[in-house]
Coordinates of C-alpha atoms and ligand atoms in Angstrom, one line a residue:
M1 CA -18.2 -15.8 -2.5
K2 CA -17.4 -16.2 1.3
T3 CA -17.4 -12.1 2.8
P4 CA -13.6 -11.0 3.0
I5 CA -12.2 -8.7 5.4
V6 CA -11.3 -5.1 4.6
T7 CA -8.3 -3.2 5.4
D8 CA -8.6 0.4 5.0
T9 CA -5.4 1.6 4.5
T10 CA -6.2 5.4 3.6
L11 CA -3.9 6.6 6.9
R12 CA -1.1 4.4 5.5
D13 CA -1.2 4.3 1.9
G14 CA -2.7 7.8 1.8
S15 CA 0.5 9.2 3.3
H16 CA 2.5 9.1 0.0
A17 CA -0.2 11.2 -1.4
V18 CA -0.2 13.7 1.0
S19 CA 3.3 14.0 1.1
H20 CA 3.5 11.8 4.8
S21 CA 1.1 15.0 6.4
F22 CA -1.3 13.4 8.7
T23 CA -2.0 15.1 11.5
P24 CA -2.9 13.1 14.3
E25 CA -6.2 14.9 14.9
F26 CA -7.1 14.0 11.3
V27 CA -6.0 10.6 12.0
G28 CA -8.3 10.5 14.9
Q29 CA -11.2 11.9 13.1
I30 CA -10.9 9.3 10.6
V31 CA -10.5 6.1 12.7
N32 CA -13.3 7.1 14.7
R33 CA -15.8 7.3 11.3
L34 CA -14.1 3.8 9.8
A35 CA -14.6 2.4 13.7
E36 CA -18.1 3.6 13.5
A37 CA -18.8 2.6 9.7
K38 CA -17.0 -1.4 11.1
V39 CA -14.3 -1.8 9.2
P40 CA -13.0 -4.3 10.4
V41 CA -8.6 -3.5 9.8
I42 CA -7.2 0.0 9.9
E43 CA -3.7 0.8 8.7
V44 CA -1.6 3.3 10.5
S45 CA 2.0 4.6 9.9
H46 CA 3.8 6.3 7.5
G47 CA 3.6 5.6 3.7
S48 CA 6.7 3.4 3.8
G49 CA 5.8 2.1 7.2
L50 CA 7.0 2.4 10.6
G51 CA 10.3 5.1 10.7
G52 CA 9.6 5.5 6.6
S53 CA 10.8 9.3 7.8
T54 CA 13.1 9.6 6.3
I55 CA 15.3 11.8 3.5
Q56 CA 15.1 8.4 1.0
Q57 CA 11.3 7.9 1.7
G58 CA 10.3 11.9 2.9
F59 CA 10.0 13.2 5.8
S60 CA 6.2 13.0 8.3
T61 CA 5.2 16.5 9.2
H62 CA 3.8 14.6 12.3
D63 CA 5.9 11.9 14.6
E64 CA 3.8 8.6 13.5
W65 CA 4.0 7.1 16.8
L66 CA 1.5 10.0 17.9
L67 CA -0.7 9.0 14.9
I68 CA -0.9 5.8 15.9
E69 CA -1.5 6.7 20.0
Q70 CA -5.0 8.6 18.1
A71 CA -5.2 5.3 16.1
V72 CA -5.7 2.9 19.0
A73 CA -7.7 6.1 21.0
N74 CA -10.4 5.7 18.6
K75 CA -10.5 2.5 17.0
K76 CA -13.2 0.8 19.0
D77 CA -13.9 -2.9 18.0
S78 CA -11.7 -2.3 14.9
K79 CA -8.1 -3.8 14.4
V80 CA -5.4 -1.1 13.9
A81 CA -2.5 -2.6 11.4
S82 CA 0.8 -1.1 10.8
L83 CA 3.1 -1.8 7.8
F84 CA 6.5 -2.6 8.0
V85 CA 9.6 -2.5 5.5
P86 CA 12.4 -4.8 6.5
G87 CA 15.4 -2.7 6.7
I88 CA 13.2 0.7 6.2
G89 CA 11.6 -0.5 9.9
T90 CA 13.7 -2.2 12.8
R91 CA 13.2 -4.5 15.5
P92 CA 12.7 -2.2 18.3
E93 CA 9.7 -0.4 16.2
I94 CA 7.4 -4.0 16.6
L95 CA 8.1 -3.7 19.9
K96 CA 7.0 -0.2 20.3
A97 CA 4.1 -1.2 17.7
A98 CA 2.6 -3.7 20.1
E99 CA 3.3 -1.8 23.3
Y100 CA 1.1 0.9 21.7
G101 CA -1.4 -1.0 21.1
V102 CA -1.4 -2.1 17.3
D103 CA -2.8 -5.1 17.0
I104 CA -1.6 -6.4 13.2
L105 CA 2.2 -6.1 11.5
R106 CA 2.0 -6.2 7.8
V107 CA 5.2 -7.0 6.9
A108 CA 6.1 -6.4 3.2
V109 CA 9.0 -7.1 1.0
H110 CA 9.7 -7.2 -2.7
C111 CA 8.0 -10.6 -3.9
T112 CA 11.4 -12.0 -4.9
E113 CA 12.8 -11.6 -0.6
A114 CA 10.5 -12.9 1.7
D115 CA 13.6 -14.1 3.0
V116 CA 14.5 -11.5 4.4
S117 CA 11.4 -11.3 7.0
Q118 CA 11.6 -14.1 8.4
Q119 CA 13.0 -12.7 11.7
Y120 CA 10.0 -9.4 11.8
F121 CA 7.1 -12.1 11.7
E122 CA 8.8 -13.9 14.7
Q123 CA 9.1 -11.5 16.6
A124 CA 5.6 -9.9 15.9
K125 CA 4.2 -12.9 17.1
K126 CA 6.8 -13.5 19.4
S127 CA 4.6 -9.6 20.6
G128 CA 1.3 -11.0 20.1
L129 CA 0.6 -9.6 16.7
G130 CA -1.5 -10.7 13.8
T131 CA 0.6 -11.4 11.2
V132 CA 0.5 -10.2 7.1
G133 CA 2.8 -10.6 4.5
F134 CA 2.3 -8.1 1.5
L135 CA 4.8 -9.0 -1.9
M136 CA 5.4 -5.8 -2.9
M137 CA 5.4 -5.1 -7.2
S138 CA 3.5 -8.8 -7.5
H139 CA 3.5 -8.0 -11.2
T140 CA 7.2 -9.1 -12.0
Q141 CA 6.6 -12.6 -10.9
P142 CA 4.7 -15.0 -12.4
P143 CA 2.2 -17.1 -9.8
E144 CA 4.4 -20.5 -9.0
A145 CA 6.5 -18.2 -7.9
L146 CA 5.3 -15.7 -6.3
A147 CA 3.2 -18.8 -4.4
K148 CA 6.7 -20.5 -3.2
Q149 CA 7.2 -16.9 -1.7
A150 CA 4.0 -16.8 0.0
K151 CA 4.9 -20.4 1.4
L152 CA 8.3 -19.2 2.9
M153 CA 6.3 -16.7 4.9
E154 CA 3.3 -18.6 5.8
S155 CA 6.8 -21.1 7.7
Y156 CA 7.6 -17.9 9.3
G157 CA 4.0 -17.0 11.3
A158 CA 2.3 -15.0 8.4
D159 CA -1.6 -14.9 9.3
C160 CA -2.4 -14.0 5.6
V161 CA -0.1 -13.7 2.5
Y162 CA -1.4 -10.6 0.2
V163 CA -0.8 -10.1 -3.8
V164 CA 0.0 -6.6 -3.9
D165 CA -0.1 -4.7 -7.1
S166 CA 2.3 -1.9 -6.5
A167 CA 2.5 -0.8 -9.9
G168 CA -0.8 -1.4 -10.8
A169 CA 0.0 -3.5 -13.4
L170 CA -2.0 -6.3 -13.5
V171 CA -5.1 -6.9 -14.6
P172 CA -8.2 -9.2 -14.0
E173 CA -7.1 -12.4 -15.4
S174 CA -3.3 -12.4 -14.0
V175 CA -5.3 -11.2 -10.4
R176 CA -6.8 -14.2 -10.8
E177 CA -3.8 -16.4 -11.6
R178 CA -1.8 -15.7 -8.9
V179 CA -4.6 -15.1 -6.7
S180 CA -5.2 -18.8 -7.3
A181 CA -1.9 -19.9 -6.7
L182 CA -1.7 -18.7 -3.7
K183 CA -5.2 -19.8 -2.3
D184 CA -3.9 -23.4 -3.6
A185 CA -0.8 -23.2 -1.8
L186 CA -1.1 -22.1 1.3
S187 CA -3.8 -22.5 3.9
I188 CA -3.6 -19.3 5.3
N189 CA -5.7 -16.5 4.4
V190 CA -4.7 -14.9 1.0
G191 CA -5.6 -11.0 0.4
F192 CA -5.2 -8.2 -2.2
H193 CA -4.1 -5.1 -2.6
A194 CA -5.0 -2.3 -5.7
H195 CA -3.7 0.1 -6.9
N196 CA -5.9 1.9 -9.9
N197 CA -3.6 2.8 -13.0
L198 CA -5.3 1.0 -15.1
G199 CA -8.6 1.3 -14.0
L200 CA -8.8 -2.0 -12.9
A201 CA -8.4 -1.2 -9.1
I202 CA -12.0 -2.5 -8.4
G203 CA -12.4 -4.6 -11.4
N204 CA -9.5 -6.3 -10.6
T205 CA -10.2 -6.5 -6.6
V206 CA -13.6 -8.3 -8.0
A207 CA -11.5 -10.6 -9.9
A208 CA -9.6 -11.8 -6.5
L209 CA -12.8 -12.8 -4.5
E210 CA -13.8 -14.1 -7.7
A211 CA -10.4 -16.5 -7.2
G212 CA -11.3 -17.2 -3.2
A213 CA -9.3 -13.9 -1.8
D214 CA -10.3 -13.7 1.8
Q215 CA -8.8 -10.3 2.3
I216 CA -9.1 -6.5 0.2
D217 CA -7.4 -3.2 0.7
G218 CA -9.2 0.0 0.1
T219 CA -8.3 3.6 1.1
L220 CA -11.4 6.1 1.5
R221 CA -11.8 8.3 -1.8
G222 CA -8.8 6.2 -3.4
L223 CA -6.3 8.2 -1.9
G224 CA -3.7 6.3 -1.7
A225 CA 0.0 6.5 -3.9
G226 CA 0.3 7.5 -7.4
V227 CA -3.2 7.5 -8.3
G228 CA -3.8 5.4 -5.5
N229 CA -6.3 2.5 -4.6
A230 CA -9.7 1.1 -4.7
P231 CA -11.7 3.3 -3.0
T232 CA -13.3 1.6 0.2
E233 CA -16.8 3.6 -0.6
V234 CA -16.9 2.2 -3.5
L235 CA -15.8 -1.6 -2.6
V236 CA -18.6 -1.4 -0.3
A237 CA -20.9 -0.3 -2.4
V238 CA -19.8 -3.2 -5.6
L239 CA -20.2 -6.0 -2.8
N240 CA -24.0 -4.9 -1.3
K241 CA -24.8 -4.7 -5.3
M242 CA -22.9 -8.9 -5.1
K243 CA -25.0 -9.7 -1.4
I244 CA -21.8 -9.8 -0.1
D245 CA -22.7 -8.5 3.8
T246 CA -19.6 -7.0 5.2
G247 CA -21.4 -5.9 8.0
I248 CA -19.8 -1.9 7.0
N249 CA -21.7 0.9 6.8
L250 CA -21.7 2.5 3.2
T251 CA -23.4 5.6 4.6
I252 CA -20.6 6.4 7.1
L253 CA -17.7 5.3 4.2
M254 CA -19.5 8.2 1.2
D255 CA -20.1 11.0 4.2
T256 CA -16.1 10.2 6.0
A257 CA -14.6 9.6 1.6
E258 CA -16.5 13.2 0.7
E259 CA -16.6 15.4 3.8
L260 CA -13.0 14.7 4.9
V261 CA -10.7 12.8 3.0
A262 CA -11.8 14.7 -0.7
P263 CA -10.2 18.3 1.2
V264 CA -7.1 17.0 2.0
F265 CA -5.9 15.6 -2.6
Q266 CA -2.7 17.8 -2.9
Y267 CA -3.7 16.4 -6.6
P268 CA -6.6 15.0 -7.9
N269 CA -6.1 10.6 -8.2
V270 CA -7.0 10.9 -12.2
I271 CA -5.7 8.5 -14.1
D272 CA -3.6 10.9 -16.4
R273 CA 0.1 10.5 -18.2
D274 CA 2.2 9.7 -15.3
N275 CA 0.2 7.6 -13.9
L276 CA -1.1 5.7 -16.8
A277 CA 3.0 5.5 -18.0
S278 CA 3.8 4.4 -14.2
G279 CA 1.2 1.6 -14.7
Y280 CA 2.5 0.2 -18.4
A281 CA 6.0 0.2 -17.4
G282 CA 4.8 -1.5 -14.0
V283 CA 6.6 0.9 -12.1
Y284 CA 6.2 1.4 -8.1
N285 CA 3.0 3.8 -7.5
S286 CA 5.4 5.4 -4.4
F287 CA 7.9 7.3 -6.5
L288 CA 5.3 9.5 -8.6
L289 CA 5.9 12.4 -6.8
H290 CA 10.0 11.7 -6.5
V291 CA 9.4 11.7 -10.0
R292 CA 7.8 14.9 -10.5
E293 CA 10.0 16.6 -8.1
A294 CA 13.4 15.3 -10.1
A295 CA 11.5 16.3 -13.7
A296 CA 10.8 19.4 -12.7
H297 CA 14.0 20.3 -10.8
F298 CA 15.9 18.9 -14.4
N299 CA 13.2 20.1 -16.7
I300 CA 13.0 17.0 -18.6
N301 CA 9.6 14.7 -19.1
P302 CA 8.7 12.5 -16.0
V303 CA 7.5 9.8 -18.9
A304 CA 11.1 9.2 -19.8
I305 CA 11.5 8.5 -15.9
I306 CA 9.0 6.5 -15.3
E307 CA 9.7 4.7 -18.7
E308 CA 13.7 4.4 -17.8
L309 CA 12.7 3.0 -13.3
G310 CA 10.5 0.4 -15.7
R311 CA 13.4 -0.6 -17.7
R312 CA 15.8 -1.1 -15.3
G313 CA 13.2 -2.8 -12.8
A314 CA 13.4 -0.2 -9.3
V315 CA 11.9 -1.4 -6.8
A316 CA 10.0 -0.2 -3.0
G317 CA 13.4 1.7 -1.5
Q318 CA 15.0 2.5 -4.4
E319 CA 13.8 5.7 -4.2
D320 CA 17.4 7.6 -4.5
W321 CA 17.3 5.6 -8.5
I322 CA 14.8 8.7 -9.8
L323 CA 17.6 11.2 -9.0
D324 CA 19.7 9.1 -11.0
V325 CA 18.3 8.9 -14.1
A326 CA 16.9 12.0 -13.9
L327 CA 20.3 13.2 -14.4
E328 CA 21.7 10.4 -16.8
L329 CA 18.5 11.4 -18.9
Q330 CA 19.6 15.5 -18.9
Q331 CA 23.2 15.1 -19.5
K332 CA 21.9 13.1 -22.5
E333 CA 20.0 15.7 -23.6
L334 CA 22.7 18.6 -23.3
V335 CA 25.3 16.2 -25.2
K336 CA 23.0 15.7 -28.2
Ligands
LIG401 C1 6.8 0.5 0.7 C2 5.2 1.0 0.7 C3 4.8 0.9 -0.3 O1 3.6 1.2 -0.2 C4 3.7 -1.1 0.1 C5 1.9 -0.7 -1.0 O2 1.3 -0.7 -0.6 C6 1.8 -1.1 -2.4 O3 3.1 -1.9 -2.9 O4 1.4 -0.9 -3.1
LIG402 MN1 0.0 0.7 -2.3

């Protein structure tokens, strides 16, 4: 098996789990340690990507450009990536990312909407950035349909396209099928991004590697949306056991996860009822905190909201549906 490129996205996916409260100092410290450990790519931005600090996605406590500035100042030989969701981010943010020294733009769209990414890939390339496509909620589409969307991203200038298990709803066989379909269809790299709702983040990432994935994601201690991601330190330990040498220093990752990341958790990333219900119903993990807030406000069971969002097929960016669903459920309760 070949050595994958590891991206650590603690400082982006993890942003969802701490209500977008990372400080510039924290980002500087974490990037410094990840770079010292020789993690090739470090992702930093609001959890919903550049420009994500809004009422809909959740306001950040600190300007993300101050976070990016710290990341770039501490990156050493690593590359800094930022996520970009078309519509949440706009073209000026791509220009600014390039000016600030970001190396890679990861353009994330719902997995049937690759066509909205064209102008952003083209701009990123023009601005000299490396480019990654993120096909979110990949469990909702069969492998052939995903491969078609990935092919579009390749034609727009993506250097790599990821199968993104946003809801943590995939099992190893369904990961293998999707990664293989992309590998067969593309001549660029294929990546895999896991969430742990079914306890399979590491297992699914190994399945992706077995199917030929070239790039994989992790977060320190698994800090990420909902129940979180594949812990980067565990991934590196597993890869070492599999005799795949990433060149990444495991001790530094373990120490950083324990000493710096564990203390910032706002809730434990265990597969509790809400997180399992989310993975089982195929609901986007970044909805978790919004769902819990609405459930508490309207005094209803969060699982009822999650299941209804699953039935309606809510996708990233539809956070406003959570309140609608909660209100409707509460009204139904009142008329019973
Ligand atoms: C809207 C960004 C989103 O959190 C991307 C991601 O990490 C995922 O879909 O899992
Ligand atoms: Mn994610």
